[in-house]
Coordinates of C-alpha atoms in Angstrom, one line a residue:
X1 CA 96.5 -148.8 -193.0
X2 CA 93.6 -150.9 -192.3
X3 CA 92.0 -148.7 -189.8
X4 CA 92.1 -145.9 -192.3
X5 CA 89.9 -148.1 -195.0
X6 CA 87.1 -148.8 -192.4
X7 CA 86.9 -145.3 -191.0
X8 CA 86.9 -144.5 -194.8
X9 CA 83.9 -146.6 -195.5
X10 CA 82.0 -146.2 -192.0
X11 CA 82.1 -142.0 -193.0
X12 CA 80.9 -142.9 -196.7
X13 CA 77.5 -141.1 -196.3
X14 CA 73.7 -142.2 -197.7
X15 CA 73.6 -145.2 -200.0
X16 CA 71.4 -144.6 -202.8
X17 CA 68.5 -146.5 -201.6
X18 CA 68.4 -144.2 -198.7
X19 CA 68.6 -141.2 -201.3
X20 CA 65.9 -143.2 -202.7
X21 CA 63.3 -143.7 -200.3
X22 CA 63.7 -140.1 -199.1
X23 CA 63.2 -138.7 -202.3
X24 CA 60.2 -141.0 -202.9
X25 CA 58.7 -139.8 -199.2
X26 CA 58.5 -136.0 -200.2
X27 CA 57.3 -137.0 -203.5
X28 CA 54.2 -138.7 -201.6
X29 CA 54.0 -135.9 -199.3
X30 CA 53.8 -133.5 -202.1
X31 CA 51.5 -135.0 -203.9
X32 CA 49.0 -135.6 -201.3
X33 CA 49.3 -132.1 -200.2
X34 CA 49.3 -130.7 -204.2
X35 CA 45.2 -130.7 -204.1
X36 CA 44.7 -129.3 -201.0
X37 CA 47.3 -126.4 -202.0
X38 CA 45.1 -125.7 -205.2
X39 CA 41.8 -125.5 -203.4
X40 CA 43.3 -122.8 -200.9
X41 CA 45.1 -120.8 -203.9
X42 CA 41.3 -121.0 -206.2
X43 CA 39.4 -120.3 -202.8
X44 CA 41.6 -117.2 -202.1
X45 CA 41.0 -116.0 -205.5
X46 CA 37.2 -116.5 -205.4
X47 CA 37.3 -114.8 -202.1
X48 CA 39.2 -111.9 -204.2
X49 CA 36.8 -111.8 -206.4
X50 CA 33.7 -111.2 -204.2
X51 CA 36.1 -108.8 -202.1
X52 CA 36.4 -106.8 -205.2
X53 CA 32.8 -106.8 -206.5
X54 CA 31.5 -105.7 -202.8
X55 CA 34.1 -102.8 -203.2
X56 CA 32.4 -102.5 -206.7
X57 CA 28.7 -102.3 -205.1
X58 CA 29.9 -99.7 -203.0
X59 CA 31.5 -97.1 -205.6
X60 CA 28.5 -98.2 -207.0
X61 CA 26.1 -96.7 -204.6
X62 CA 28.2 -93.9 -204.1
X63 CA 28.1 -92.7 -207.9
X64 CA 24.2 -93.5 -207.8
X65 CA 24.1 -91.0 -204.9
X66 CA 26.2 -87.7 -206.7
X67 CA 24.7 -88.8 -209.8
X68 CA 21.0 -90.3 -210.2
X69 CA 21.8 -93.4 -211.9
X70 CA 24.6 -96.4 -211.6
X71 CA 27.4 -96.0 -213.7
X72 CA 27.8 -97.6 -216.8
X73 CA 31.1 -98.2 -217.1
X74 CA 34.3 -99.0 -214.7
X75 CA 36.3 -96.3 -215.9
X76 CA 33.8 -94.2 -214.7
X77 CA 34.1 -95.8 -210.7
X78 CA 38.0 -95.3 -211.3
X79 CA 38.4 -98.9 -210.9
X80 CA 38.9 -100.1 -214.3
X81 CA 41.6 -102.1 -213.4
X82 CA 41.1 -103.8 -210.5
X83 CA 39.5 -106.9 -211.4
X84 CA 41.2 -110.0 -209.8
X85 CA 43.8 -112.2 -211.5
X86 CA 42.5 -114.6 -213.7
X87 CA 38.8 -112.7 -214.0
X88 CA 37.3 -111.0 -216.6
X89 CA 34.4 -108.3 -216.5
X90 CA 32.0 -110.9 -219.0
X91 CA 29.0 -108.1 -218.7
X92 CA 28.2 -105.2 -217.2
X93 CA 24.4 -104.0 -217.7
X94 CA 21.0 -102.9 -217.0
X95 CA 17.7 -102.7 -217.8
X96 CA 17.5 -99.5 -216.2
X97 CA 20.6 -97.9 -215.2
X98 CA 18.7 -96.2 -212.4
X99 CA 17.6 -98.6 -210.7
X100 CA 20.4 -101.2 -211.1
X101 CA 22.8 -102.9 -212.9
X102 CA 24.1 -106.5 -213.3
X103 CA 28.0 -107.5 -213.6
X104 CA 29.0 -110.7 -214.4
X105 CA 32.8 -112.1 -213.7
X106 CA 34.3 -115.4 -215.5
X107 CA 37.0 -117.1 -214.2
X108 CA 39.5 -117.7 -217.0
X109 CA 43.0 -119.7 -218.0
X110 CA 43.7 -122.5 -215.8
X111 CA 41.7 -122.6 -212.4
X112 CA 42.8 -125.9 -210.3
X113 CA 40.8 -128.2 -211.3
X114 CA 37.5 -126.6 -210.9
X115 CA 37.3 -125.3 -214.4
X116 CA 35.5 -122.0 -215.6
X117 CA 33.1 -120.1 -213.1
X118 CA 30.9 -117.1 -213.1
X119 CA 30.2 -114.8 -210.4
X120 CA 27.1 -112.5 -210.6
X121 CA 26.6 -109.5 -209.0
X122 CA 24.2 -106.8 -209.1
X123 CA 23.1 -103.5 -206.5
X124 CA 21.6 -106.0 -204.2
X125 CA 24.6 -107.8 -203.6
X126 CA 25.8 -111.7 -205.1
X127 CA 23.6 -113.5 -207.1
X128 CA 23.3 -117.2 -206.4
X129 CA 20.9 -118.0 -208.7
X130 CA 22.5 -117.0 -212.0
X131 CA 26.1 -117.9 -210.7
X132 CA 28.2 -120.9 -211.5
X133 CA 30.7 -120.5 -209.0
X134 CA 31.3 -124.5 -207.3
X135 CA 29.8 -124.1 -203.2
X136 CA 33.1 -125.2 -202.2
X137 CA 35.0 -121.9 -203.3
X138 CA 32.0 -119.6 -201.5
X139 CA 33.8 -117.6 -199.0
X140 CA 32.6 -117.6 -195.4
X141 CA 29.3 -115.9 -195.0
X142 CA 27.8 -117.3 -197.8
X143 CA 25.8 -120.7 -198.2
X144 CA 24.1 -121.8 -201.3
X145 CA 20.8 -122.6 -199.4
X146 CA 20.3 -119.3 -197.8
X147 CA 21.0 -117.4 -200.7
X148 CA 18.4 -119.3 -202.4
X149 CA 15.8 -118.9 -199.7
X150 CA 16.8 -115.3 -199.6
X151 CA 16.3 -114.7 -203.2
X152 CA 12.9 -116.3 -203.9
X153 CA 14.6 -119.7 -205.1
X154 CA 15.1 -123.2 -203.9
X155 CA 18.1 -125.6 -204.3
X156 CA 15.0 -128.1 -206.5
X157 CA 14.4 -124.7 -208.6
X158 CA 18.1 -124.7 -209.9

């Protein structure tokens, strides 16, 4: 009978301190990793968001081709809806729709942290200058200072 109680207690499994500190481990873990997570999901979607406004430029030029002019309205690229998750088409415009136009994206609802951006785009590609995008959610290939050297500006100017 005896033998039975200690193999009984021996086979008992994790006490609750164990369960414990195991559960308080991953919690840790997850919670250093949470920030890290969120930068990669808003980077993604920024990265999205310039994919689809290069994609823009292009139907763009095509439509300036067959037609003479930019085109004033998405509907009228067929890509109305398209726009990213979590954007929204703040302006599209021009001063002279034949010789360019000007959209602007804002990042709505809740963005990780980095709160509300724009993205600025026009025939000639992104727009640093007017853009409010944070430098650490620029996707590769594009670096504040360059783009401001490129387009007439400098990082003192802004």
């Amino acid at each position: 009978m005896q033998t039975l109680r200690s193999r009984a207690t021996r086979a008992g499994g994790f006490t609750m301190v164990e369960l414990a500190v195991v559960v308080t481990i991953i919690g840790v873990l997850v919670v250093a990793a949470l920030p890290r997570y969120q930068f990669a999901i808003e980077r993604a979607r920024a990265t999205q968001a310039f994919s689809t406004l290069a994609q823009l430029q292009a139907s763009q030029e095509r439509y300036s081709i067959e037609n003479g002019m930019y085109a004033r309205t998405l509907r009228a690229l067929d890509l109305e809806g398209s726009l990213p998750l979590g954007f929204r088409l703040s302006s599209h415009d021009s001063g002279n729709w034949e010789t360019g136009y000007r959209i602007v994206l804002r990042r709505e609802g809740a963005t990780n942290g980095f709160g509300r951006y724009t993205i600025v785009w026009s025939q000639d590609g992104f727009l640093i200058g007017p853009s409010t995008i944070p430098d650490s959610l620029l996707p590769r290939g594009y670096h504040r200072k360059i783009l401001l050297e490129t387009q007439g500006e400098t990082l003192s100017s802004r």
